PDB file of C-alpha atoms in Angstrom:
ATOM      1  CA  ALA A   1      -6.259  -6.886  -7.774  1.00 95.00           C
ATOM      2  CA  VAL A   2      -8.310  -6.286 -10.906  1.00 96.00           C
ATOM      3  CA  GLY A   3      -8.420  -3.127 -13.008  1.00 95.00           C
ATOM      4  CA  CYS A   4      -7.437  -1.508 -16.294  1.00 96.00           C
ATOM      5  CA  GLY A   5      -7.780  -4.800 -18.160  1.00 97.00           C
ATOM      6  CA  ARG A   6      -5.360  -6.561 -15.821  1.00 98.00           C
ATOM      7  CA  ILE A   7      -5.522  -9.178 -13.103  1.00 98.00           C
ATOM      8  CA  VAL A   8      -2.532  -8.830 -10.787  1.00 97.00           C
ATOM      9  CA  ILE A   9      -1.752 -11.345  -8.077  1.00 96.00           C
ATOM     10  CA  GLY A  10       0.723 -10.351  -5.403  1.00 92.00           C
ATOM     11  CA  SER A  11       2.793 -13.296  -4.238  1.00 89.00           C
ATOM     12  CA  PRO A  12       4.822 -12.002  -1.269  1.00 85.00           C
ATOM     13  CA  THR A  13       6.341 -15.371  -0.297  1.00 83.00           C
ATOM     14  CA  GLU A  14       7.619 -16.163  -3.801  1.00 85.00           C
ATOM     15  CA  ASP A  15      11.359 -16.761  -4.133  1.00 82.00           C
ATOM     16  CA  SER A  16      12.282 -16.929  -0.428  1.00 79.00           C
ATOM     17  CA  ASN A  17      10.031 -14.013   0.564  1.00 78.00           C
ATOM     18  CA  LYS A  18      11.406 -11.624  -2.046  1.00 84.00           C
ATOM     19  CA  GLY A  19       7.963 -11.593  -3.611  1.00 87.00           C
ATOM     20  CA  ALA A  20       6.570 -11.317  -7.109  1.00 91.00           C
ATOM     21  CA  LEU A  21       3.665  -9.946  -9.106  1.00 95.00           C
ATOM     22  CA  LEU A  22       1.855 -12.217 -11.555  1.00 96.00           C
ATOM     23  CA  ILE A  23       0.219 -10.158 -14.296  1.00 98.00           C
ATOM     24  CA  TYR A  24      -2.606 -11.500 -16.482  1.00 98.00           C
ATOM     25  CA  ASP A  25      -4.869  -9.867 -19.032  1.00 97.00           C
ATOM     26  CA  ILE A  26      -8.581  -9.666 -18.250  1.00 97.00           C
ATOM     27  CA  ASN A  27      -9.113 -13.050 -19.953  1.00 97.00           C
ATOM     28  CA  ALA A  28      -6.658 -14.673 -17.518  1.00 96.00           C
ATOM     29  CA  ASN A  29      -3.881 -15.060 -20.096  1.00 98.00           C
ATOM     30  CA  PHE A  30      -0.504 -14.858 -18.362  1.00 97.00           C
ATOM     31  CA  LEU A  31       1.542 -11.808 -19.410  1.00 97.00           C
ATOM     32  CA  LYS A  32       4.470 -11.385 -17.036  1.00 97.00           C
ATOM     33  CA  LYS A  33       6.000 -12.289 -13.708  1.00 95.00           C
ATOM     34  CA  VAL A  34       7.717  -9.386 -11.964  1.00 94.00           C
ATOM     35  CA  LYS A  35      10.357 -10.686  -9.568  1.00 89.00           C
ATOM     36  CA  TRP A  36      11.815  -8.653  -6.733  1.00 79.00           C
ATOM     37  CA  SER A  37      15.480  -8.686  -5.821  1.00 73.00           C
ATOM     38  CA  THR A  38      15.334  -7.329  -2.266  1.00 65.00           C
ATOM     39  CA  THR A  39      15.859  -9.893   0.487  1.00 61.00           C
ATOM     40  CA  GLU A  40      12.520 -10.501   2.218  1.00 61.00           C
ATOM     41  CA  GLY A  41      10.955  -7.615   0.323  1.00 73.00           C
ATOM     42  CA  GLU A  42       7.630  -9.454   0.135  1.00 80.00           C
ATOM     43  CA  LEU A  43       6.603  -7.649  -3.059  1.00 85.00           C
ATOM     44  CA  GLY A  44       2.860  -7.728  -3.541  1.00 86.00           C
ATOM     45  CA  ALA A  45       1.528  -8.247  -0.021  1.00 85.00           C
ATOM     46  CA  ILE A  46      -0.585  -5.164  -0.760  1.00 89.00           C
ATOM     47  CA  THR A  47      -1.462  -4.904  -4.473  1.00 94.00           C
ATOM     48  CA  ARG A  48      -3.712  -2.389  -6.254  1.00 96.00           C
ATOM     49  CA  VAL A  49      -4.463  -1.678  -9.943  1.00 97.00           C
ATOM     50  CA  ASN A  50      -6.072   1.488 -11.329  1.00 96.00           C
ATOM     51  CA  ASP A  51      -5.365   4.573 -13.447  1.00 96.00           C
ATOM     52  CA  GLY A  52      -2.892   2.710 -15.651  1.00 97.00           C
ATOM     53  CA  ARG A  53      -0.726   1.716 -12.698  1.00 98.00           C
ATOM     54  CA  ILE A  54       0.042  -1.354 -10.631  1.00 97.00           C
ATOM     55  CA  VAL A  55       1.002  -0.338  -7.096  1.00 96.00           C
ATOM     56  CA  ALA A  56       2.375  -2.877  -4.636  1.00 93.00           C
ATOM     57  CA  SER A  57       4.065  -2.923  -1.236  1.00 88.00           C
ATOM     58  CA  SER A  58       7.682  -3.731  -1.925  1.00 82.00           C
ATOM     59  CA  GLN A  59       9.776  -3.753   1.221  1.00 72.00           C
ATOM     60  CA  SER A  60       9.147  -5.146   4.655  1.00 63.00           C
ATOM     61  CA  ASN A  61      11.030  -4.906   7.906  1.00 60.00           C
ATOM     62  CA  LYS A  62      10.863  -7.385  10.746  1.00 53.00           C
ATOM     63  CA  THR A  63      11.799  -6.593  14.318  1.00 47.00           C
ATOM     64  CA  ALA A  64      14.189  -9.161  15.719  1.00 45.00           C
ATOM     65  CA  THR A  65      12.567  -9.339  19.143  1.00 48.00           C
ATOM     66  CA  SER A  66       8.852  -9.569  18.407  1.00 49.00           C
ATOM     67  CA  GLY A  67       8.796 -10.824  14.827  1.00 52.00           C
ATOM     68  CA  THR A  68       6.368  -8.014  13.970  1.00 55.00           C
ATOM     69  CA  ARG A  69       6.446  -7.220  10.270  1.00 58.00           C
ATOM     70  CA  TRP A  70       5.474  -3.977   8.582  1.00 66.00           C
ATOM     71  CA  PHE A  71       5.825  -2.522   5.115  1.00 73.00           C
ATOM     72  CA  THR A  72       7.973   0.524   4.480  1.00 76.00           C
ATOM     73  CA  ASP A  73       8.011   0.996   0.690  1.00 87.00           C
ATOM     74  CA  PHE A  74       5.689   0.696  -2.262  1.00 91.00           C
ATOM     75  CA  SER A  75       6.533   0.392  -5.933  1.00 93.00           C
ATOM     76  CA  ILE A  76       4.706   1.757  -8.948  1.00 96.00           C
ATOM     77  CA  PHE A  77       4.622  -0.202 -12.217  1.00 96.00           C
ATOM     78  CA  ASP A  78       2.978   0.398 -15.579  1.00 98.00           C
ATOM     79  CA  LEU A  79       0.377  -2.128 -16.725  1.00 98.00           C
ATOM     80  CA  ASN A  80       3.094  -4.201 -18.405  1.00 97.00           C
ATOM     81  CA  GLY A  81       5.008  -4.612 -15.136  1.00 96.00           C
ATOM     82  CA  ASN A  82       7.779  -2.110 -15.878  1.00 96.00           C
ATOM     83  CA  LEU A  83       9.003  -0.343 -12.734  1.00 94.00           C
ATOM     84  CA  ILE A  84       8.293   3.391 -12.670  1.00 96.00           C
ATOM     85  CA  GLU A  85       9.331   4.272  -9.117  1.00 94.00           C
ATOM     86  CA  THR A  86       9.819   2.879  -5.621  1.00 90.00           C
ATOM     87  CA  VAL A  87       8.581   5.207  -2.886  1.00 91.00           C
ATOM     88  CA  THR A  88       9.669   5.270   0.755  1.00 84.00           C
ATOM     89  CA  PRO A  89       7.231   7.429   2.759  1.00 81.00           C
ATOM     90  CA  GLU A  90       9.052   9.959   4.950  1.00 76.00           C
ATOM     91  CA  ASN A  91       9.677   9.657   8.694  1.00 68.00           C
ATOM     92  CA  SER A  92      10.164   5.868   8.633  1.00 61.00           C
ATOM     93  CA  ALA A  93       6.449   5.405   8.018  1.00 69.00           C
ATOM     94  CA  LYS A  94       4.821   2.026   8.441  1.00 77.00           C
ATOM     95  CA  LEU A  95       2.556   1.346   5.485  1.00 81.00           C
ATOM     96  CA  HIS A  96      -0.964   0.119   6.308  1.00 80.00           C
ATOM     97  CA  ASP A  97      -2.709   0.144   2.966  1.00 86.00           C
ATOM     98  CA  LEU A  98      -2.686   1.603  -0.534  1.00 92.00           C
ATOM     99  CA  ALA A  99      -5.427   2.938  -2.779  1.00 93.00           C
ATOM    100  CA  VAL A 100      -5.181   4.095  -6.393  1.00 95.00           C
ATOM    101  CA  GLY A 101      -7.757   6.201  -8.198  1.00 93.00           C
ATOM    102  CA  CYS A 102      -8.740   9.607  -9.548  1.00 92.00           C
ATOM    103  CA  GLY A 103      -5.161  10.131 -10.742  1.00 94.00           C
ATOM    104  CA  TYR A 104      -3.576   9.633  -7.308  1.00 95.00           C
ATOM    105  CA  ILE A 105      -1.985   7.030  -5.065  1.00 95.00           C
ATOM    106  CA  PHE A 106      -2.907   7.134  -1.376  1.00 92.00           C
ATOM    107  CA  ALA A 107      -0.880   5.505   1.396  1.00 90.00           C
ATOM    108  CA  ALA A 108      -2.210   5.040   4.942  1.00 84.00           C
ATOM    109  CA  THR A 109       0.803   5.265   7.240  1.00 81.00           C
ATOM    110  CA  ASN A 110       1.966   5.464  10.827  1.00 74.00           C
ATOM    111  CA  ASP A 111       5.217   7.299  11.419  1.00 62.00           C
ATOM    112  CA  THR A 112       7.063   9.118  14.168  1.00 59.00           C
ATOM    113  CA  SER A 113       4.580  12.019  14.009  1.00 60.00           C
ATOM    114  CA  GLY A 114       1.425   9.870  14.050  1.00 63.00           C
ATOM    115  CA  GLY A 115      -0.994   8.365  11.570  1.00 70.00           C
ATOM    116  CA  ALA A 116      -1.573  10.033   8.244  1.00 78.00           C
ATOM    117  CA  ILE A 117      -2.823   9.633   4.717  1.00 83.00           C
ATOM    118  CA  LYS A 118      -0.152  10.549   2.175  1.00 87.00           C
ATOM    119  CA  MET A 119      -1.219  11.470  -1.342  1.00 91.00           C
ATOM    120  CA  TYR A 120       1.103  10.927  -4.328  1.00 95.00           C
ATOM    121  CA  ASP A 121       0.823  11.498  -8.044  1.00 96.00           C
ATOM    122  CA  LEU A 122       1.021   8.472 -10.344  1.00 97.00           C
ATOM    123  CA  TRP A 123       4.817   8.883 -10.603  1.00 97.00           C
ATOM    124  CA  GLY A 124       5.425   8.724  -6.819  1.00 96.00           C
ATOM    125  CA  ASN A 125       5.790  12.423  -5.957  1.00 96.00           C
ATOM    126  CA  GLN A 126       4.200  13.227  -2.603  1.00 94.00           C
ATOM    127  CA  LEU A 127       1.637  16.011  -2.958  1.00 94.00           C
ATOM    128  CA  LYS A 128      -0.130  16.203   0.374  1.00 91.00           C
ATOM    129  CA  GLN A 129      -0.453  14.631   3.809  1.00 85.00           C
ATOM    130  CA  TRP A 130      -3.301  14.799   6.291  1.00 79.00           C
ATOM    131  CA  THR A 131      -4.832  13.101   9.308  1.00 72.00           C
ATOM    132  CA  PRO A 132      -8.452  11.938   9.058  1.00 59.00           C
ATOM    133  CA  THR A 133     -10.765  14.047  11.203  1.00 53.00           C
ATOM    134  CA  GLY A 134     -13.399  12.759  13.554  1.00 48.00           C
ATOM    135  CA  TYR A 135     -11.388   9.747  14.639  1.00 46.00           C
ATOM    136  CA  THR A 136     -11.957   8.545  18.181  1.00 42.00           C
ATOM    137  CA  SER A 137     -10.883   5.013  18.838  1.00 42.00           C
ATOM    138  CA  THR A 138     -12.221   2.782  21.573  1.00 41.00           C
ATOM    139  CA  TYR A 139      -9.116   0.661  21.138  1.00 39.00           C
ATOM    140  CA  SER A 140      -6.762   1.045  24.086  1.00 39.00           C
ATOM    141  CA  SER A 141      -3.245  -0.282  24.114  1.00 38.00           C
ATOM    142  CA  SER A 142       0.096   0.977  25.298  1.00 35.00           C
ATOM    143  CA  ASN A 143       1.515   0.488  21.808  1.00 35.00           C
ATOM    144  CA  LEU A 144      -1.099   2.670  20.071  1.00 33.00           C
ATOM    145  CA  THR A 145       0.793   5.893  19.442  1.00 34.00           C
ATOM    146  CA  ALA A 146      -0.930   7.123  16.311  1.00 37.00           C
ATOM    147  CA  LYS A 147      -4.305   7.718  14.719  1.00 45.00           C
ATOM    148  CA  PHE A 148      -4.374   4.296  13.069  1.00 50.00           C
ATOM    149  CA  PRO A 149      -4.053   0.893  14.734  1.00 46.00           C
ATOM    150  CA  THR A 150      -1.392  -1.637  13.834  1.00 45.00           C
ATOM    151  CA  PRO A 151      -0.667  -2.374  10.153  1.00 44.00           C
ATOM    152  CA  GLY A 152      -3.271  -4.493   8.453  1.00 48.00           C
ATOM    153  CA  ASN A 153      -6.122  -3.037  10.496  1.00 62.00           C
ATOM    154  CA  VAL A 154      -6.762  -0.075   8.178  1.00 72.00           C
ATOM    155  CA  THR A 155      -8.163  -0.439   4.694  1.00 79.00           C
ATOM    156  CA  MET A 156      -8.789   2.131   1.968  1.00 84.00           C
ATOM    157  CA  ASP A 157     -10.521   2.272  -1.380  1.00 87.00           C
ATOM    158  CA  ILE A 158     -11.666   4.819  -3.926  1.00 87.00           C
ATOM    159  CA  PHE A 159     -15.415   4.895  -4.506  1.00 82.00           C
ATOM    160  CA  ASP A 160     -17.373   7.466  -6.499  1.00 83.00           C
ATOM    161  CA  ASN A 161     -14.449   9.955  -6.391  1.00 85.00           C
ATOM    162  CA  ASN A 162     -14.126   9.567  -2.614  1.00 84.00           C
ATOM    163  CA  LEU A 163     -11.335   8.037  -0.576  1.00 84.00           C
ATOM    164  CA  VAL A 164     -12.968   5.690   1.944  1.00 81.00           C
ATOM    165  CA  ILE A 165     -10.941   4.645   4.996  1.00 77.00           C
ATOM    166  CA  GLY A 166     -12.042   1.949   7.407  1.00 74.00           C
ATOM    167  CA  SER A 167     -10.530   0.505  10.536  1.00 67.00           C
ATOM    168  CA  LEU A 168     -10.978  -2.970  11.953  1.00 64.00           C
ATOM    169  CA  LEU A 169     -10.868  -1.494  15.452  1.00 59.00           C
ATOM    170  CA  ASP A 170     -13.437   1.270  14.839  1.00 55.00           C
ATOM    171  CA  ASP A 171     -16.996   0.997  13.553  1.00 53.00           C
ATOM    172  CA  ARG A 172     -16.803   4.023  11.257  1.00 49.00           C
ATOM    173  CA  ALA A 173     -15.353   4.937   7.903  1.00 47.00           C
ATOM    174  CA  TRP A 174     -14.129   8.379   6.902  1.00 47.00           C
TER     175      TRP A 174
END
């Protein structure tokens, strides 16, 4: 991820899958390596930089039977790699993607009540939650129980003061 004068590389398999963030200045000079202490946390699988923050997925869970992996937490760092907060979205949400911009952090999640976008301030306080409107998926599967498909199939970004959400399994963006 590149932003705010930083290049940040998420390295989720570093140190036996605990993960790490490698932080460089915009001229590619190494500044800091942020190591994670959680077993198989896979810090940095999703990494974003904007608004003076580095935001990265920071905890994964793996089901014993299927081996399916999903992310449950994200961590917020300042541009020097100092931890500000680790956030666990409510209702055991599965984290699809993160976006940072316009003074907010957005998390695309699936949880027990369905798919949602959760909006946080830059310190990790949840401000709002909503479900994108106009979503009709042609994807059919017995395991699709929410508005978004499986993790990794939804992507978000901030563009021109708009949150743009796309889905691999749908030909539209919101």
